[in-house]
Amino acid sequence: QVQLVESGGGLVQAGGSLRLSCTASRVILSFNAMAWYRQAPGKQRELVASISSVGNTNYADSVKGRFSISRDNAKNTVYLQMNSLKPEDTAVYYCNRQNSYYPWGQGTQVTVSS
């Protein structure tokens, strides 16, 4: 079974940065359009950023200019660089395919203090 593992979250002050990583077993991520999602307490999961198999990227309006999604195919890893973090970015962050989801991983908690 495909297993997605997210890491890199933590507690950071507003204006700070974090880089999230997503690795996978039993699947080659480069074959897929991948995305980062987040879910804040009491809210639905939302798509934050996506990257196609050929490297085209898209971002939610709320993170444009602050977040950057990338991939390292040699490491079978997808990254989310998050800069200028705001308290409203606080959430559990997940990676997955953009369509036809794999089983969801545990996610990684990002907490931004004001």
PDB file of N, CA and C in Angstrom:
ATOM      1  N   GLN A   1       0.844  -1.181   0.000  1.00  0.00           N
ATOM      2  CA  GLN A   1       0.000   0.000   0.000  1.00  0.00           C
ATOM      3  C   GLN A   1       0.882   1.234   0.000  1.00  0.00           C
ATOM      4  N   VAL A   2       0.452   2.233  -0.754  1.00  0.00           N
ATOM      5  CA  VAL A   2       1.194   3.492  -0.801  1.00  0.00           C
ATOM      6  C   VAL A   2       1.141   4.167   0.565  1.00  0.00           C
ATOM      7  N   GLN A   3       2.276   4.661   0.994  1.00  0.00           N
ATOM      8  CA  GLN A   3       2.340   5.383   2.258  1.00  0.00           C
ATOM      9  C   GLN A   3       3.003   6.733   2.017  1.00  0.00           C
ATOM     10  N   LEU A   4       2.310   7.789   2.384  1.00  0.00           N
ATOM     11  CA  LEU A   4       2.834   9.148   2.287  1.00  0.00           C
ATOM     12  C   LEU A   4       3.274   9.604   3.674  1.00  0.00           C
ATOM     13  N   VAL A   5       4.438  10.223   3.741  1.00  0.00           N
ATOM     14  CA  VAL A   5       4.972  10.678   5.022  1.00  0.00           C
ATOM     15  C   VAL A   5       5.357  12.146   4.902  1.00  0.00           C
ATOM     16  N   GLU A   6       4.688  12.967   5.695  1.00  0.00           N
ATOM     17  CA  GLU A   6       4.976  14.401   5.717  1.00  0.00           C
ATOM     18  C   GLU A   6       5.842  14.729   6.932  1.00  0.00           C
ATOM     19  N   SER A   7       6.724  15.701   6.764  1.00  0.00           N
ATOM     20  CA  SER A   7       7.582  16.119   7.877  1.00  0.00           C
ATOM     21  C   SER A   7       7.980  17.574   7.685  1.00  0.00           C
ATOM     22  N   GLY A   8       8.563  18.137   8.730  1.00  0.00           N
ATOM     23  CA  GLY A   8       9.099  19.489   8.644  1.00  0.00           C
ATOM     24  C   GLY A   8       8.273  20.553   9.340  1.00  0.00           C
ATOM     25  N   GLY A   9       7.126  20.175   9.877  1.00  0.00           N
ATOM     26  CA  GLY A   9       6.303  21.161  10.566  1.00  0.00           C
ATOM     27  C   GLY A   9       6.915  21.562  11.895  1.00  0.00           C
ATOM     28  N   GLY A  10       6.267  22.501  12.554  1.00  0.00           N
ATOM     29  CA  GLY A  10       6.744  22.953  13.847  1.00  0.00           C
ATOM     30  C   GLY A  10       6.071  24.234  14.266  1.00  0.00           C
ATOM     31  N   LEU A  11       6.614  24.815  15.319  1.00  0.00           N
ATOM     32  CA  LEU A  11       6.112  26.078  15.849  1.00  0.00           C
ATOM     33  C   LEU A  11       7.042  27.195  15.394  1.00  0.00           C
ATOM     34  N   VAL A  12       6.474  28.223  14.806  1.00  0.00           N
ATOM     35  CA  VAL A  12       7.275  29.325  14.287  1.00  0.00           C
ATOM     36  C   VAL A  12       6.529  30.630  14.536  1.00  0.00           C
ATOM     37  N   GLN A  13       7.273  31.692  14.695  1.00  0.00           N
ATOM     38  CA  GLN A  13       6.653  33.006  14.864  1.00  0.00           C
ATOM     39  C   GLN A  13       6.185  33.557  13.528  1.00  0.00           C
ATOM     40  N   ALA A  14       5.211  34.416  13.578  1.00  0.00           N
ATOM     41  CA  ALA A  14       4.741  35.076  12.366  1.00  0.00           C
ATOM     42  C   ALA A  14       5.916  35.741  11.652  1.00  0.00           C
ATOM     43  N   GLY A  15       5.940  35.577  10.337  1.00  0.00           N
ATOM     44  CA  GLY A  15       7.038  36.091   9.536  1.00  0.00           C
ATOM     45  C   GLY A  15       8.137  35.092   9.296  1.00  0.00           C
ATOM     46  N   GLY A  16       8.089  33.979   9.997  1.00  0.00           N
ATOM     47  CA  GLY A  16       9.114  32.958   9.858  1.00  0.00           C
ATOM     48  C   GLY A  16       8.884  32.047   8.668  1.00  0.00           C
ATOM     49  N   SER A  17       9.758  31.040   8.562  1.00  0.00           N
ATOM     50  CA  SER A  17       9.729  30.116   7.429  1.00  0.00           C
ATOM     51  C   SER A  17       9.821  28.674   7.901  1.00  0.00           C
ATOM     52  N   LEU A  18       9.271  27.802   7.108  1.00  0.00           N
ATOM     53  CA  LEU A  18       9.402  26.356   7.298  1.00  0.00           C
ATOM     54  C   LEU A  18       9.447  25.704   5.926  1.00  0.00           C
ATOM     55  N   ARG A  19      10.101  24.547   5.863  1.00  0.00           N
ATOM     56  CA  ARG A  19      10.065  23.749   4.646  1.00  0.00           C
ATOM     57  C   ARG A  19       9.522  22.376   4.982  1.00  0.00           C
ATOM     58  N   LEU A  20       8.430  22.034   4.359  1.00  0.00           N
ATOM     59  CA  LEU A  20       7.816  20.736   4.545  1.00  0.00           C
ATOM     60  C   LEU A  20       8.312  19.770   3.472  1.00  0.00           C
ATOM     61  N   SER A  21       8.396  18.504   3.857  1.00  0.00           N
ATOM     62  CA  SER A  21       8.812  17.454   2.921  1.00  0.00           C
ATOM     63  C   SER A  21       7.761  16.359   2.895  1.00  0.00           C
ATOM     64  N   CYS A  22       7.625  15.757   1.738  1.00  0.00           N
ATOM     65  CA  CYS A  22       6.700  14.636   1.561  1.00  0.00           C
ATOM     66  C   CYS A  22       7.421  13.531   0.807  1.00  0.00           C
ATOM     67  N   THR A  23       7.539  12.394   1.435  1.00  0.00           N
ATOM     68  CA  THR A  23       8.132  11.240   0.773  1.00  0.00           C
ATOM     69  C   THR A  23       7.084  10.142   0.683  1.00  0.00           C
ATOM     70  N   ALA A  24       7.377   9.150  -0.145  1.00  0.00           N
ATOM     71  CA  ALA A  24       6.399   8.091  -0.360  1.00  0.00           C
ATOM     72  C   ALA A  24       7.080   6.755  -0.556  1.00  0.00           C
ATOM     73  N   SER A  25       6.381   5.717  -0.166  1.00  0.00           N
ATOM     74  CA  SER A  25       6.828   4.360  -0.436  1.00  0.00           C
ATOM     75  C   SER A  25       5.857   3.719  -1.420  1.00  0.00           C
ATOM     76  N   ARG A  26       6.400   2.852  -2.266  1.00  0.00           N
ATOM     77  CA  ARG A  26       5.605   2.063  -3.220  1.00  0.00           C
ATOM     78  C   ARG A  26       4.965   2.906  -4.320  1.00  0.00           C
ATOM     79  N   VAL A  27       5.479   4.106  -4.530  1.00  0.00           N
ATOM     80  CA  VAL A  27       4.984   4.924  -5.642  1.00  0.00           C
ATOM     81  C   VAL A  27       6.054   5.909  -6.037  1.00  0.00           C
ATOM     82  N   ILE A  28       6.100   6.199  -7.327  1.00  0.00           N
ATOM     83  CA  ILE A  28       7.041   7.201  -7.823  1.00  0.00           C
ATOM     84  C   ILE A  28       6.276   8.502  -7.965  1.00  0.00           C
ATOM     85  N   LEU A  29       6.593   9.446  -7.105  1.00  0.00           N
ATOM     86  CA  LEU A  29       5.831  10.686  -7.061  1.00  0.00           C
ATOM     87  C   LEU A  29       5.947  11.492  -8.347  1.00  0.00           C
ATOM     88  N   SER A  30       7.055  11.374  -9.053  1.00  0.00           N
ATOM     89  CA  SER A  30       7.251  12.195 -10.245  1.00  0.00           C
ATOM     90  C   SER A  30       6.253  11.866 -11.346  1.00  0.00           C
ATOM     91  N   PHE A  31       5.624  10.699 -11.274  1.00  0.00           N
ATOM     92  CA  PHE A  31       4.633  10.322 -12.290  1.00  0.00           C
ATOM     93  C   PHE A  31       3.291  11.013 -12.065  1.00  0.00           C
ATOM     94  N   ASN A  32       3.161  11.659 -10.925  1.00  0.00           N
ATOM     95  CA  ASN A  32       1.863  12.195 -10.513  1.00  0.00           C
ATOM     96  C   ASN A  32       1.881  13.705 -10.359  1.00  0.00           C
ATOM     97  N   ALA A  33       0.722  14.301 -10.601  1.00  0.00           N
ATOM     98  CA  ALA A  33       0.521  15.677 -10.144  1.00  0.00           C
ATOM     99  C   ALA A  33       0.291  15.601  -8.643  1.00  0.00           C
ATOM    100  N   MET A  34       1.131  16.298  -7.900  1.00  0.00           N
ATOM    101  CA  MET A  34       1.073  16.241  -6.442  1.00  0.00           C
ATOM    102  C   MET A  34       0.644  17.580  -5.877  1.00  0.00           C
ATOM    103  N   ALA A  35       0.156  17.538  -4.663  1.00  0.00           N
ATOM    104  CA  ALA A  35      -0.324  18.776  -4.048  1.00  0.00           C
ATOM    105  C   ALA A  35      -0.110  18.737  -2.544  1.00  0.00           C
ATOM    106  N   TRP A  36      -0.064  19.909  -1.993  1.00  0.00           N
ATOM    107  CA  TRP A  36      -0.099  20.074  -0.539  1.00  0.00           C
ATOM    108  C   TRP A  36      -1.479  20.608  -0.157  1.00  0.00           C
ATOM    109  N   TYR A  37      -2.004  20.046   0.905  1.00  0.00           N
ATOM    110  CA  TYR A  37      -3.292  20.444   1.445  1.00  0.00           C
ATOM    111  C   TYR A  37      -3.077  20.823   2.914  1.00  0.00           C
ATOM    112  N   ARG A  38      -4.053  21.533   3.460  1.00  0.00           N
ATOM    113  CA  ARG A  38      -4.002  21.815   4.894  1.00  0.00           C
ATOM    114  C   ARG A  38      -5.406  21.795   5.467  1.00  0.00           C
ATOM    115  N   GLN A  39      -5.443  21.473   6.741  1.00  0.00           N
ATOM    116  CA  GLN A  39      -6.725  21.456   7.447  1.00  0.00           C
ATOM    117  C   GLN A  39      -6.549  22.102   8.804  1.00  0.00           C
ATOM    118  N   ALA A  40      -7.230  23.206   8.992  1.00  0.00           N
ATOM    119  CA  ALA A  40      -7.214  23.908  10.272  1.00  0.00           C
ATOM    120  C   ALA A  40      -8.353  23.369  11.133  1.00  0.00           C
ATOM    121  N   PRO A  41      -8.250  23.516  12.440  1.00  0.00           N
ATOM    122  CA  PRO A  41      -9.303  23.025  13.329  1.00  0.00           C
ATOM    123  C   PRO A  41     -10.666  23.582  12.956  1.00  0.00           C
ATOM    124  N   GLY A  42     -11.635  22.684  12.820  1.00  0.00           N
ATOM    125  CA  GLY A  42     -12.992  23.103  12.513  1.00  0.00           C
ATOM    126  C   GLY A  42     -13.238  23.499  11.073  1.00  0.00           C
ATOM    127  N   LYS A  43     -12.234  23.310  10.220  1.00  0.00           N
ATOM    128  CA  LYS A  43     -12.381  23.700   8.811  1.00  0.00           C
ATOM    129  C   LYS A  43     -12.149  22.500   7.914  1.00  0.00           C
ATOM    130  N   GLN A  44     -12.622  22.628   6.679  1.00  0.00           N
ATOM    131  CA  GLN A  44     -12.402  21.568   5.709  1.00  0.00           C
ATOM    132  C   GLN A  44     -10.979  21.620   5.178  1.00  0.00           C
ATOM    133  N   ARG A  45     -10.526  20.476   4.718  1.00  0.00           N
ATOM    134  CA  ARG A  45      -9.213  20.421   4.086  1.00  0.00           C
ATOM    135  C   ARG A  45      -9.229  21.247   2.815  1.00  0.00           C
ATOM    136  N   GLU A  46      -8.172  22.011   2.588  1.00  0.00           N
ATOM    137  CA  GLU A  46      -8.096  22.852   1.392  1.00  0.00           C
ATOM    138  C   GLU A  46      -6.780  22.631   0.669  1.00  0.00           C
ATOM    139  N   LEU A  47      -6.826  22.811  -0.636  1.00  0.00           N
ATOM    140  CA  LEU A  47      -5.624  22.680  -1.448  1.00  0.00           C
ATOM    141  C   LEU A  47      -4.818  23.965  -1.335  1.00  0.00           C
ATOM    142  N   VAL A  48      -3.537  23.814  -1.076  1.00  0.00           N
ATOM    143  CA  VAL A  48      -2.648  24.956  -0.891  1.00  0.00           C
ATOM    144  C   VAL A  48      -1.803  25.211  -2.133  1.00  0.00           C
ATOM    145  N   ALA A  49      -1.231  24.135  -2.664  1.00  0.00           N
ATOM    146  CA  ALA A  49      -0.340  24.271  -3.816  1.00  0.00           C
ATOM    147  C   ALA A  49      -0.281  22.937  -4.545  1.00  0.00           C
ATOM    148  N   SER A  50      -0.049  23.003  -5.849  1.00  0.00           N
ATOM    149  CA  SER A  50       0.065  21.779  -6.635  1.00  0.00           C
ATOM    150  C   SER A  50       1.196  21.905  -7.634  1.00  0.00           C
ATOM    151  N   ILE A  51       1.700  20.749  -8.045  1.00  0.00           N
ATOM    152  CA  ILE A  51       2.753  20.712  -9.045  1.00  0.00           C
ATOM    153  C   ILE A  51       2.473  19.542  -9.971  1.00  0.00           C
ATOM    154  N   SER A  52       2.502  19.818 -11.272  1.00  0.00           N
ATOM    155  CA  SER A  52       2.218  18.772 -12.242  1.00  0.00           C
ATOM    156  C   SER A  52       3.441  17.890 -12.439  1.00  0.00           C
ATOM    157  N   SER A  53       3.258  16.830 -13.196  1.00  0.00           N
ATOM    158  CA  SER A  53       4.367  15.915 -13.452  1.00  0.00           C
ATOM    159  C   SER A  53       5.481  16.593 -14.251  1.00  0.00           C
ATOM    160  N   VAL A  54       5.143  17.686 -14.936  1.00  0.00           N
ATOM    161  CA  VAL A  54       6.165  18.397 -15.715  1.00  0.00           C
ATOM    162  C   VAL A  54       6.610  19.682 -15.021  1.00  0.00           C
ATOM    163  N   GLY A  55       6.142  19.884 -13.800  1.00  0.00           N
ATOM    164  CA  GLY A  55       6.647  20.997 -13.005  1.00  0.00           C
ATOM    165  C   GLY A  55       5.824  22.272 -13.008  1.00  0.00           C
ATOM    166  N   ASN A  56       4.669  22.254 -13.625  1.00  0.00           N
ATOM    167  CA  ASN A  56       3.809  23.444 -13.563  1.00  0.00           C
ATOM    168  C   ASN A  56       3.203  23.551 -12.171  1.00  0.00           C
ATOM    169  N   THR A  57       3.168  24.752 -11.644  1.00  0.00           N
ATOM    170  CA  THR A  57       2.702  24.956 -10.272  1.00  0.00           C
ATOM    171  C   THR A  57       1.488  25.870 -10.217  1.00  0.00           C
ATOM    172  N   ASN A  58       0.680  25.663  -9.183  1.00  0.00           N
ATOM    173  CA  ASN A  58      -0.464  26.526  -8.910  1.00  0.00           C
ATOM    174  C   ASN A  58      -0.591  26.694  -7.403  1.00  0.00           C
ATOM    175  N   TYR A  59      -1.126  27.840  -7.006  1.00  0.00           N
ATOM    176  CA  TYR A  59      -1.226  28.146  -5.580  1.00  0.00           C
ATOM    177  C   TYR A  59      -2.593  28.726  -5.245  1.00  0.00           C
ATOM    178  N   ALA A  60      -3.028  28.444  -4.032  1.00  0.00           N
ATOM    179  CA  ALA A  60      -4.208  29.124  -3.514  1.00  0.00           C
ATOM    180  C   ALA A  60      -3.881  30.609  -3.374  1.00  0.00           C
ATOM    181  N   ASP A  61      -4.889  31.441  -3.567  1.00  0.00           N
ATOM    182  CA  ASP A  61      -4.660  32.885  -3.488  1.00  0.00           C
ATOM    183  C   ASP A  61      -4.064  33.289  -2.141  1.00  0.00           C
ATOM    184  N   SER A  62      -4.446  32.575  -1.102  1.00  0.00           N
ATOM    185  CA  SER A  62      -4.017  32.951   0.248  1.00  0.00           C
ATOM    186  C   SER A  62      -2.523  32.742   0.485  1.00  0.00           C
ATOM    187  N   VAL A  63      -1.863  31.963  -0.387  1.00  0.00           N
ATOM    188  CA  VAL A  63      -0.439  31.680  -0.164  1.00  0.00           C
ATOM    189  C   VAL A  63       0.446  32.136  -1.322  1.00  0.00           C
ATOM    190  N   LYS A  64      -0.154  32.679  -2.360  1.00  0.00           N
ATOM    191  CA  LYS A  64       0.634  33.124  -3.517  1.00  0.00           C
ATOM    192  C   LYS A  64       1.679  34.142  -3.093  1.00  0.00           C
ATOM    193  N   GLY A  65       2.880  33.949  -3.599  1.00  0.00           N
ATOM    194  CA  GLY A  65       3.962  34.860  -3.280  1.00  0.00           C
ATOM    195  C   GLY A  65       4.678  34.531  -1.980  1.00  0.00           C
ATOM    196  N   ARG A  66       4.123  33.622  -1.197  1.00  0.00           N
ATOM    197  CA  ARG A  66       4.735  33.243   0.080  1.00  0.00           C
ATOM    198  C   ARG A  66       5.181  31.786   0.102  1.00  0.00           C
ATOM    199  N   PHE A  67       4.438  30.912  -0.543  1.00  0.00           N
ATOM    200  CA  PHE A  67       4.735  29.479  -0.547  1.00  0.00           C
ATOM    201  C   PHE A  67       5.258  29.072  -1.924  1.00  0.00           C
ATOM    202  N   SER A  68       6.090  28.035  -1.912  1.00  0.00           N
ATOM    203  CA  SER A  68       6.628  27.513  -3.163  1.00  0.00           C
ATOM    204  C   SER A  68       6.677  25.991  -3.094  1.00  0.00           C
ATOM    205  N   ILE A  69       6.071  25.339  -4.069  1.00  0.00           N
ATOM    206  CA  ILE A  69       6.082  23.877  -4.130  1.00  0.00           C
ATOM    207  C   ILE A  69       7.134  23.440  -5.137  1.00  0.00           C
ATOM    208  N   SER A  70       7.830  22.377  -4.815  1.00  0.00           N
ATOM    209  CA  SER A  70       8.859  21.855  -5.722  1.00  0.00           C
ATOM    210  C   SER A  70       8.977  20.356  -5.509  1.00  0.00           C
ATOM    211  N   ARG A  71       9.754  19.732  -6.365  1.00  0.00           N
ATOM    212  CA  ARG A  71       9.937  18.288  -6.218  1.00  0.00           C
ATOM    213  C   ARG A  71      11.373  17.929  -6.566  1.00  0.00           C
ATOM    214  N   ASP A  72      11.874  16.902  -5.917  1.00  0.00           N
ATOM    215  CA  ASP A  72      13.189  16.326  -6.228  1.00  0.00           C
ATOM    216  C   ASP A  72      12.923  14.887  -6.611  1.00  0.00           C
ATOM    217  N   ASN A  73      12.902  14.634  -7.899  1.00  0.00           N
ATOM    218  CA  ASN A  73      12.536  13.300  -8.369  1.00  0.00           C
ATOM    219  C   ASN A  73      13.554  12.245  -7.941  1.00  0.00           C
ATOM    220  N   ALA A  74      14.792  12.627  -7.855  1.00  0.00           N
ATOM    221  CA  ALA A  74      15.824  11.672  -7.448  1.00  0.00           C
ATOM    222  C   ALA A  74      15.603  11.194  -6.013  1.00  0.00           C
ATOM    223  N   LYS A  75      15.023  12.057  -5.206  1.00  0.00           N
ATOM    224  CA  LYS A  75      14.752  11.707  -3.810  1.00  0.00           C
ATOM    225  C   LYS A  75      13.307  11.282  -3.599  1.00  0.00           C
ATOM    226  N   ASN A  76      12.529  11.276  -4.673  1.00  0.00           N
ATOM    227  CA  ASN A  76      11.110  10.917  -4.569  1.00  0.00           C
ATOM    228  C   ASN A  76      10.421  11.749  -3.487  1.00  0.00           C
ATOM    229  N   THR A  77      10.661  13.041  -3.536  1.00  0.00           N
ATOM    230  CA  THR A  77      10.198  13.943  -2.483  1.00  0.00           C
ATOM    231  C   THR A  77       9.575  15.188  -3.098  1.00  0.00           C
ATOM    232  N   VAL A  78       8.515  15.646  -2.456  1.00  0.00           N
ATOM    233  CA  VAL A  78       7.876  16.920  -2.811  1.00  0.00           C
ATOM    234  C   VAL A  78       8.021  17.852  -1.617  1.00  0.00           C
ATOM    235  N   TYR A  79       8.339  19.108  -1.893  1.00  0.00           N
ATOM    236  CA  TYR A  79       8.576  20.083  -0.832  1.00  0.00           C
ATOM    237  C   TYR A  79       7.543  21.199  -0.886  1.00  0.00           C
ATOM    238  N   LEU A  80       7.373  21.843   0.264  1.00  0.00           N
ATOM    239  CA  LEU A  80       6.609  23.081   0.329  1.00  0.00           C
ATOM    240  C   LEU A  80       7.420  24.059   1.165  1.00  0.00           C
ATOM    241  N   GLN A  81       7.991  25.048   0.496  1.00  0.00           N
ATOM    242  CA  GLN A  81       8.703  26.108   1.191  1.00  0.00           C
ATOM    243  C   GLN A  81       7.696  27.184   1.573  1.00  0.00           C
ATOM    244  N   MET A  82       7.629  27.481   2.848  1.00  0.00           N
ATOM    245  CA  MET A  82       6.647  28.442   3.351  1.00  0.00           C
ATOM    246  C   MET A  82       7.392  29.605   3.992  1.00  0.00           C
ATOM    247  N   ASN A  83       7.220  30.775   3.422  1.00  0.00           N
ATOM    248  CA  ASN A  83       7.845  31.991   3.935  1.00  0.00           C
ATOM    249  C   ASN A  83       6.784  32.969   4.396  1.00  0.00           C
ATOM    250  N   SER A  84       7.207  33.948   5.152  1.00  0.00           N
ATOM    251  CA  SER A  84       6.290  34.997   5.638  1.00  0.00           C
ATOM    252  C   SER A  84       5.033  34.389   6.239  1.00  0.00           C
ATOM    253  N   LEU A  85       5.236  33.416   7.095  1.00  0.00           N
ATOM    254  CA  LEU A  85       4.096  32.689   7.671  1.00  0.00           C
ATOM    255  C   LEU A  85       3.225  33.600   8.520  1.00  0.00           C
ATOM    256  N   LYS A  86       1.928  33.315   8.491  1.00  0.00           N
ATOM    257  CA  LYS A  86       0.933  34.066   9.240  1.00  0.00           C
ATOM    258  C   LYS A  86       0.202  33.126  10.201  1.00  0.00           C
ATOM    259  N   PRO A  87      -0.371  33.666  11.260  1.00  0.00           N
ATOM    260  CA  PRO A  87      -1.126  32.797  12.177  1.00  0.00           C
ATOM    261  C   PRO A  87      -2.223  32.000  11.467  1.00  0.00           C
ATOM    262  N   GLU A  88      -2.804  32.570  10.428  1.00  0.00           N
ATOM    263  CA  GLU A  88      -3.866  31.848   9.711  1.00  0.00           C
ATOM    264  C   GLU A  88      -3.342  30.682   8.877  1.00  0.00           C
ATOM    265  N   ASP A  89      -2.035  30.524   8.789  1.00  0.00           N
ATOM    266  CA  ASP A  89      -1.456  29.351   8.129  1.00  0.00           C
ATOM    267  C   ASP A  89      -1.404  28.140   9.069  1.00  0.00           C
ATOM    268  N   THR A  90      -1.745  28.347  10.319  1.00  0.00           N
ATOM    269  CA  THR A  90      -1.737  27.246  11.281  1.00  0.00           C
ATOM    270  C   THR A  90      -2.709  26.158  10.854  1.00  0.00           C
ATOM    271  N   ALA A  91      -2.202  24.944  10.736  1.00  0.00           N
ATOM    272  CA  ALA A  91      -3.008  23.816  10.256  1.00  0.00           C
ATOM    273  C   ALA A  91      -2.141  22.566  10.267  1.00  0.00           C
ATOM    274  N   VAL A  92      -2.793  21.442  10.021  1.00  0.00           N
ATOM    275  CA  VAL A  92      -2.058  20.216   9.703  1.00  0.00           C
ATOM    276  C   VAL A  92      -1.928  20.170   8.187  1.00  0.00           C
ATOM    277  N   TYR A  93      -0.711  19.962   7.725  1.00  0.00           N
ATOM    278  CA  TYR A  93      -0.424  19.957   6.302  1.00  0.00           C
ATOM    279  C   TYR A  93      -0.216  18.517   5.814  1.00  0.00           C
ATOM    280  N   TYR A  94      -0.823  18.234   4.678  1.00  0.00           N
ATOM    281  CA  TYR A  94      -0.760  16.911   4.073  1.00  0.00           C
ATOM    282  C   TYR A  94      -0.318  17.032   2.618  1.00  0.00           C
ATOM    283  N   CYS A  95       0.309  15.981   2.127  1.00  0.00           N
ATOM    284  CA  CYS A  95       0.536  15.916   0.688  1.00  0.00           C
ATOM    285  C   CYS A  95      -0.255  14.742   0.135  1.00  0.00           C
ATOM    286  N   ASN A  96      -0.581  14.821  -1.141  1.00  0.00           N
ATOM    287  CA  ASN A  96      -1.288  13.742  -1.812  1.00  0.00           C
ATOM    288  C   ASN A  96      -1.338  14.065  -3.291  1.00  0.00           C
ATOM    289  N   ARG A  97      -1.828  13.135  -4.054  1.00  0.00           N
ATOM    290  CA  ARG A  97      -2.053  13.419  -5.451  1.00  0.00           C
ATOM    291  C   ARG A  97      -3.125  14.499  -5.569  1.00  0.00           C
ATOM    292  N   GLN A  98      -3.127  15.168  -6.705  1.00  0.00           N
ATOM    293  CA  GLN A  98      -4.139  16.198  -6.913  1.00  0.00           C
ATOM    294  C   GLN A  98      -5.496  15.579  -7.231  1.00  0.00           C
ATOM    295  N   ASN A  99      -5.478  14.378  -7.765  1.00  0.00           N
ATOM    296  CA  ASN A  99      -6.714  13.648  -8.044  1.00  0.00           C
ATOM    297  C   ASN A  99      -6.502  12.206  -7.637  1.00  0.00           C
ATOM    298  N   SER A 100      -7.560  11.484  -7.448  1.00  0.00           N
ATOM    299  CA  SER A 100      -7.475  10.066  -7.083  1.00  0.00           C
ATOM    300  C   SER A 100      -6.492   9.870  -5.941  1.00  0.00           C
ATOM    301  N   TYR A 101      -6.932  10.308  -4.785  1.00  0.00           N
ATOM    302  CA  TYR A 101      -6.033  10.345  -3.628  1.00  0.00           C
ATOM    303  C   TYR A 101      -5.504   8.970  -3.250  1.00  0.00           C
ATOM    304  N   TYR A 102      -4.250   8.972  -2.825  1.00  0.00           N
ATOM    305  CA  TYR A 102      -3.697   7.841  -2.099  1.00  0.00           C
ATOM    306  C   TYR A 102      -4.240   7.898  -0.667  1.00  0.00           C
ATOM    307  N   PRO A 103      -4.027   6.829   0.129  1.00  0.00           N
ATOM    308  CA  PRO A 103      -4.375   6.934   1.552  1.00  0.00           C
ATOM    309  C   PRO A 103      -3.654   8.134   2.183  1.00  0.00           C
ATOM    310  N   TRP A 104      -4.359   8.898   2.981  1.00  0.00           N
ATOM    311  CA  TRP A 104      -3.768  10.087   3.572  1.00  0.00           C
ATOM    312  C   TRP A 104      -2.733   9.714   4.631  1.00  0.00           C
ATOM    313  N   GLY A 105      -1.665  10.475   4.673  1.00  0.00           N
ATOM    314  CA  GLY A 105      -0.673  10.283   5.713  1.00  0.00           C
ATOM    315  C   GLY A 105      -1.110  10.955   7.001  1.00  0.00           C
ATOM    316  N   GLN A 106      -0.193  10.996   7.966  1.00  0.00           N
ATOM    317  CA  GLN A 106      -0.498  11.595   9.265  1.00  0.00           C
ATOM    318  C   GLN A 106      -0.486  13.114   9.213  1.00  0.00           C
ATOM    319  N   GLY A 107       0.170  13.650   8.230  1.00  0.00           N
ATOM    320  CA  GLY A 107       0.295  15.099   8.152  1.00  0.00           C
ATOM    321  C   GLY A 107       1.371  15.617   9.086  1.00  0.00           C
ATOM    322  N   THR A 108       1.650  16.900   8.962  1.00  0.00           N
ATOM    323  CA  THR A 108       2.624  17.547   9.839  1.00  0.00           C
ATOM    324  C   THR A 108       2.029  18.866  10.328  1.00  0.00           C
ATOM    325  N   GLN A 109       2.104  19.072  11.628  1.00  0.00           N
ATOM    326  CA  GLN A 109       1.474  20.239  12.245  1.00  0.00           C
ATOM    327  C   GLN A 109       2.346  21.478  12.050  1.00  0.00           C
ATOM    328  N   VAL A 110       1.718  22.538  11.572  1.00  0.00           N
ATOM    329  CA  VAL A 110       2.364  23.843  11.472  1.00  0.00           C
ATOM    330  C   VAL A 110       1.593  24.801  12.362  1.00  0.00           C
ATOM    331  N   THR A 111       2.291  25.405  13.295  1.00  0.00           N
ATOM    332  CA  THR A 111       1.678  26.368  14.195  1.00  0.00           C
ATOM    333  C   THR A 111       2.441  27.682  14.098  1.00  0.00           C
ATOM    334  N   VAL A 112       1.721  28.749  13.771  1.00  0.00           N
ATOM    335  CA  VAL A 112       2.332  30.064  13.620  1.00  0.00           C
ATOM    336  C   VAL A 112       1.803  30.963  14.731  1.00  0.00           C
ATOM    337  N   SER A 113       2.696  31.425  15.567  1.00  0.00           N
ATOM    338  CA  SER A 113       2.290  32.286  16.677  1.00  0.00           C
ATOM    339  C   SER A 113       2.389  33.755  16.265  1.00  0.00           C
ATOM    340  N   SER A 114       1.514  34.559  16.821  1.00  0.00           N
ATOM    341  CA  SER A 114       1.504  35.990  16.477  1.00  0.00           C
ATOM    342  C   SER A 114       2.441  36.784  17.370  1.00  0.00           C
TER     343      SER A 114
END
